[in-house]
XYZ file of C-alpha atoms in Angstrom:
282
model
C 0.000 0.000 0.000
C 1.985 3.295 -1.293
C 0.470 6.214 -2.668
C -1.485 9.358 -1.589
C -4.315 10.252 -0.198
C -6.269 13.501 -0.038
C -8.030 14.576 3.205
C -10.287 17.484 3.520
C -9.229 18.495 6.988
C -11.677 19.772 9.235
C -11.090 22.801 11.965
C -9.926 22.268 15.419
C -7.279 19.502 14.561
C -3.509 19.413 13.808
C -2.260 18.308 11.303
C -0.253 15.426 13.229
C -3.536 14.610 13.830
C -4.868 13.647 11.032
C -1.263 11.593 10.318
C -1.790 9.895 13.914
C -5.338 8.695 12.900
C -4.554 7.712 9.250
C -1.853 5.704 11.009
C -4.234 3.744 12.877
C -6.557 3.195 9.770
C -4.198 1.752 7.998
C -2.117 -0.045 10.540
C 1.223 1.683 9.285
C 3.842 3.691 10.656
C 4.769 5.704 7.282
C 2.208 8.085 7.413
C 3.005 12.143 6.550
C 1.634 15.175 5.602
C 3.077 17.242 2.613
C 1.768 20.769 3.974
C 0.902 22.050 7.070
C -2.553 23.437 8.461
C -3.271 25.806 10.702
C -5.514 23.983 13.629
C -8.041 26.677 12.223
C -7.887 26.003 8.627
C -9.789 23.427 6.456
C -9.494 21.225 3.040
C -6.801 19.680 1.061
C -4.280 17.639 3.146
C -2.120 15.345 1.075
C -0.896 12.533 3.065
C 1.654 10.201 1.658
C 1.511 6.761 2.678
C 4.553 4.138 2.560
C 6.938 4.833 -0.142
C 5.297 7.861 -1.297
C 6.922 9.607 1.853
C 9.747 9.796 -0.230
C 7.827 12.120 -2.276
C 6.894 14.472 0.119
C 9.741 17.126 -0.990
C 8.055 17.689 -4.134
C 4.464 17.463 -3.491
C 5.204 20.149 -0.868
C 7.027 22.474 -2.890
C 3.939 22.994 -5.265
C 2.353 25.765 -5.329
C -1.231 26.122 -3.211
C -4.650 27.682 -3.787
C -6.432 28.941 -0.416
C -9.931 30.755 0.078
C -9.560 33.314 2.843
C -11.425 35.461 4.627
C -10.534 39.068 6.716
C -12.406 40.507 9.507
C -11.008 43.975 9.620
C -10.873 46.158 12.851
C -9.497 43.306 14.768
C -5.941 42.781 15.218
C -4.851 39.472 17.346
C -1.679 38.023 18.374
C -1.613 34.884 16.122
C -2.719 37.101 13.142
C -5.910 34.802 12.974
C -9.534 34.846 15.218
C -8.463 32.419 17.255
C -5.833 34.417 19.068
C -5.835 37.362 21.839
C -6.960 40.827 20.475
C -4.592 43.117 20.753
C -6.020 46.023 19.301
C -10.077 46.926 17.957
C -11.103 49.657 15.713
C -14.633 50.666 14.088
C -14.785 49.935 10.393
C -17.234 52.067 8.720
C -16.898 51.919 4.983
C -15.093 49.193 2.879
C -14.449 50.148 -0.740
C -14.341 47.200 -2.778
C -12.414 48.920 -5.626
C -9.570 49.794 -3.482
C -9.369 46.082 -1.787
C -9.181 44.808 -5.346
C -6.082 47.770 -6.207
C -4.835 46.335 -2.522
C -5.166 42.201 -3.444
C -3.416 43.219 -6.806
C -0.659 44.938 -5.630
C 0.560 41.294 -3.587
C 0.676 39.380 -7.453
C 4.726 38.781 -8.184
C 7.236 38.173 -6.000
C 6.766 39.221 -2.051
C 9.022 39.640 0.773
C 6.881 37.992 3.729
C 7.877 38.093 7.429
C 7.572 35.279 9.062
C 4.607 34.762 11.782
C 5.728 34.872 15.700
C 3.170 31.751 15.828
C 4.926 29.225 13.397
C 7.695 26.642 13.768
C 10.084 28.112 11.619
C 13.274 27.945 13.816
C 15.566 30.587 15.102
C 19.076 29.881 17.197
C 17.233 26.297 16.783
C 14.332 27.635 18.946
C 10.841 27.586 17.352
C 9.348 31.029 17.055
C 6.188 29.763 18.933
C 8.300 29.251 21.641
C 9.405 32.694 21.972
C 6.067 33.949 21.431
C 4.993 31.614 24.936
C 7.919 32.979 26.588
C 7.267 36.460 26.223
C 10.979 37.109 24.498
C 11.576 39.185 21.696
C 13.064 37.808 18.355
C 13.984 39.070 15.059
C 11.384 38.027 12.536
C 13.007 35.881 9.595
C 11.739 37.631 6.212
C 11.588 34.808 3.506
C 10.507 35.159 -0.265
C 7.429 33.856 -1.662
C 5.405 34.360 -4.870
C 1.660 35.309 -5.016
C 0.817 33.714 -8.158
C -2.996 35.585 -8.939
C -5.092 37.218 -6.345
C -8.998 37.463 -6.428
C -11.288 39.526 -4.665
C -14.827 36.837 -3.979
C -16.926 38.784 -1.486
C -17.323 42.101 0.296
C -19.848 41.944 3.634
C -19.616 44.956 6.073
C -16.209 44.519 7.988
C -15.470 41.160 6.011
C -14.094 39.990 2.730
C -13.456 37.125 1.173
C -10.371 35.996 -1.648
C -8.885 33.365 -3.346
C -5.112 33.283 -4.300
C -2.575 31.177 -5.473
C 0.994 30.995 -4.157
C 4.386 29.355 -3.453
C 5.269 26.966 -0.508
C 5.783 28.258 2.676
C 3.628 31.209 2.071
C 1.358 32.197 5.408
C -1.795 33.516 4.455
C -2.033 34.763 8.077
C 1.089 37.142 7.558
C -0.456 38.034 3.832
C -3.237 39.158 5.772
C -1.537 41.516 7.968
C 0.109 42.736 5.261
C -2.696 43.669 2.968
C -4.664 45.257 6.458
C -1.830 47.516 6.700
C -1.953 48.580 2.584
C -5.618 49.625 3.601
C -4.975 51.461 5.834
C -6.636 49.850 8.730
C -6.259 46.357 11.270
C -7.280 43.282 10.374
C -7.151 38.948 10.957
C -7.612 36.029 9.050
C -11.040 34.717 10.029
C -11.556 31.466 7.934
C -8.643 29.736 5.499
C -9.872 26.219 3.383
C -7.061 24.871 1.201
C -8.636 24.642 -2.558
C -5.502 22.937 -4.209
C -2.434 21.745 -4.190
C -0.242 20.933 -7.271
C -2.761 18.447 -8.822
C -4.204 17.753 -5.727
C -8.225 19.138 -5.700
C -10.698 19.482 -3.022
C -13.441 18.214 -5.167
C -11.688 15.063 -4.616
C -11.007 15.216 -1.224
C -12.195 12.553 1.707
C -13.444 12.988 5.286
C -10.812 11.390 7.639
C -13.921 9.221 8.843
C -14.701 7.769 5.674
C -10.646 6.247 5.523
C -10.117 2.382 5.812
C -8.291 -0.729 4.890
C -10.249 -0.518 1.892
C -9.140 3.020 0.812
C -7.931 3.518 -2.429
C -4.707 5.428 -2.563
C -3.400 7.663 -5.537
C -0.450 6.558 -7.782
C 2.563 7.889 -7.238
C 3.353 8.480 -11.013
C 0.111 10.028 -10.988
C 1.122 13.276 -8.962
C 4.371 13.663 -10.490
C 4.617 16.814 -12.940
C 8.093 16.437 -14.203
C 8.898 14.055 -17.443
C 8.062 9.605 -16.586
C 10.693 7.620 -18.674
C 9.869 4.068 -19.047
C 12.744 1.660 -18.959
C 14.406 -1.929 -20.208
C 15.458 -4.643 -17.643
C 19.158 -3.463 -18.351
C 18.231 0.065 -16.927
C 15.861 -1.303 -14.271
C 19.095 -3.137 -12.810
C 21.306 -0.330 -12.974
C 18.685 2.261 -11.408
C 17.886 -0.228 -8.438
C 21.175 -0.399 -7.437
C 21.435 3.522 -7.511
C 23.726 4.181 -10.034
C 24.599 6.818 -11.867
C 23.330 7.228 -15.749
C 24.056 9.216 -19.050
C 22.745 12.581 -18.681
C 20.899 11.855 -22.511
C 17.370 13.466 -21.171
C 17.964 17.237 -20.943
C 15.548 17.419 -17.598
C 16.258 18.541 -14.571
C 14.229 16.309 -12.906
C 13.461 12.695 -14.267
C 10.903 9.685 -12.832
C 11.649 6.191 -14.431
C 9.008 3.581 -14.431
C 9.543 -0.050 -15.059
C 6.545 -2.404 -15.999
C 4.498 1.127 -14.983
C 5.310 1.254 -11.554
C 7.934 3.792 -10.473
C 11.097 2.801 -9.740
C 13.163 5.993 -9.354
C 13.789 9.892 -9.481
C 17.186 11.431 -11.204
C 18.159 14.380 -10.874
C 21.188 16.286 -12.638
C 24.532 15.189 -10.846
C 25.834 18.797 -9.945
C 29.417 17.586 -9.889
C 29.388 16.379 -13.484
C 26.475 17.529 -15.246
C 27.062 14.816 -18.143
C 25.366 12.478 -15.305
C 22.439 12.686 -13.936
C 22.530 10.731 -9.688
C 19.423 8.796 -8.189
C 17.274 11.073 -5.643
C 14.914 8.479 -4.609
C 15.062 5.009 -5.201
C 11.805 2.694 -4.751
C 12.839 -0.290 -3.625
C-alpha cells in the first residue's frame, strides 16, 4: 500500500492529527503530511503513505490555492480569530475597488515576514516558543510568490479571496500585510485549502470515511516532471542507484519499469554529463 491520499481536513485539529489517525486506519507507521494546516484552517491535506513519503519534498514544494477570509478592525496576536486581540477599531466603509487595487498589488514576488506563531526555527528555537515565553526575536523575512489574487466577497467589515501561491507562504502574515496597505487592522477569520499541485478538493475525503479498503493515488500520478519508461538493463542499474548518461535534458526525471515507479534522477551537480538517483523505490 503506497500512494497518496487527499483529506479534507476539518477545523480544530492538527495536522499530526490527522497523520496519527490515518496511522491507525491503515495499521502503518509511514504516514506524513506534505503541507501544514493551521488547527483553524480546512481542506486539502495530502498525506503520503509508505513509499510515497519519499515524495513528500516535491508534493510540498507545489504551489497552493487557499480561500480566505478578513475581519477587519481586529488585530490578534496569532494574526488569525483564534488568538488574543490586541487592538479593535470601528470599520465604517469598505471600498471594494480599493481592496481589489490592494489584493493586486501582492501578485509577483513578495518579501513575507515570518509569523511569531509558526515553527520556523531561530538559534534552533521555534518562534512559537518565543512567542509563549514572552521574548523578543527578530522576525526571519523569507521570499514567496503570489501567483494571482482574487477579490470573492465584500460583507460589512469582512471579505473574502482566493489566491494562489508558493510553498511556505502564510496567508495569516499576507493578511496583515494587505490590512496595513488599507490602511486599517485586520485577521484572518476562515482559510480552506482549494488545491495543491494536482491535488483538488473536489476530490477530497473525510478522515472518517478512511479504511483498509481506501484507495490510494499513484505515485506516477502526482508527479509533474517528465516519466521515462525503462528496459530490464536500466531497471538493474537504477535499483542499485547508479549513476546514468545525462541523454534526457531534464532537470528532474521519474523512471518507471513495468508502470510502476522505480526511481527519481536528478542532474549530478558535480558532473552535469550524469544525472545521480534522488529516490530510489525499492
Amino acid at each position: 500500500m503506497d500512494g497518496f491520499i487527499i483529506i479534507n481536513k476539518k477545523e480544530n485539529m492538527t495536522s499530526r492529527d490527522v497523520v496519527n489517525i490515518v496511522c491507525k486506519k491503515l495499521h502503518t507507521k509511514k504516514v506524513g503530511h506534505t503541507g501544514t494546516l493551521d488547527p483553524m484552517a480546512k481542506g486539502v491535506l495530502v498525506i503520503a503513505v509508505n513509499k510515497a513519503l519519499k515524495l513528500v519534498d516535491d508534493i510540498t514544494s507545489l504551489n497552493k490555492e487557499y480561500i480566505a477570509e478578513v475581519t477587519l478592525g481586529i488585530k490578534t496576536d496569532t494574526l488569525d480569530i483564534t488568538g488574543n486581540v490586541l487592538e479593535k477599531e470601528d470599520i465604517t466603509n469598505i471600498n471594494k475597488e480599493f481592496i481589489e487595487e490592494v489584493l493586486n498589488s501582492f501578485i509577483g514576488e513578495y518579501n513575507m515576514e515570518v509569523p511569531i506563531y509558526s515553527a520556523v526555527k531561530v538559534n534552533g528555537k521555534k518562534l512559537y516558543e518565543y512567542a509563549r515565553e514572552g521574548k523578543s526575536v527578530e522576525l526571519p523575512i523569507k521570499k514567496v510568490v503570489i501567483n494571482n489574487i482574487e477579490l470573492l466577497s465584500v460583507d460589512q467589515n469582512k471579505f473574502t479571496f482566493k489566491c494562489n501561491v508558493s510553498k511556505g507562504t502564510y496567508i495569516r502574515s499576507l493578511i496583515n500585510d494587505i490590512c496595513k496597505k488599507l490602511g486599517t487592522i485586520g485577521c484572518m477569520s476562515d482559510l480552506i485549502r482549494t488545491k495543491q499541485g494536482k491535488f483538488y478538493i473536489e476530490d477530497a475525503i473525510d478522515l472518517d470515511d478512511i479504511d483498509e479498503d481506501t484507495k490510494l493515488i499513484n505515485m506516477i500520478d502526482v508527479i509533474d516532471f517528465p516519466i521515462l519508461e525503462v528496459n530490464e538493463y536500466l531497471y538493474n542499474r537504477i535499483k542499485n542507484g547508479s549513476k546514468l548518461e545525462n541523454r534526457y535534458n531534464y532537470e528532474k526525471l521519474a523512471f518507471t519499469y513495468n508502470k510502476e515507479l522505480i526511481g527519481i534522477y536528478i542532474i549530478d551537480p558535480k558532473d552535469g554529463s550524469k544525472i545521480k538517483p534522488k529516490n530510489i523505490f525499492n
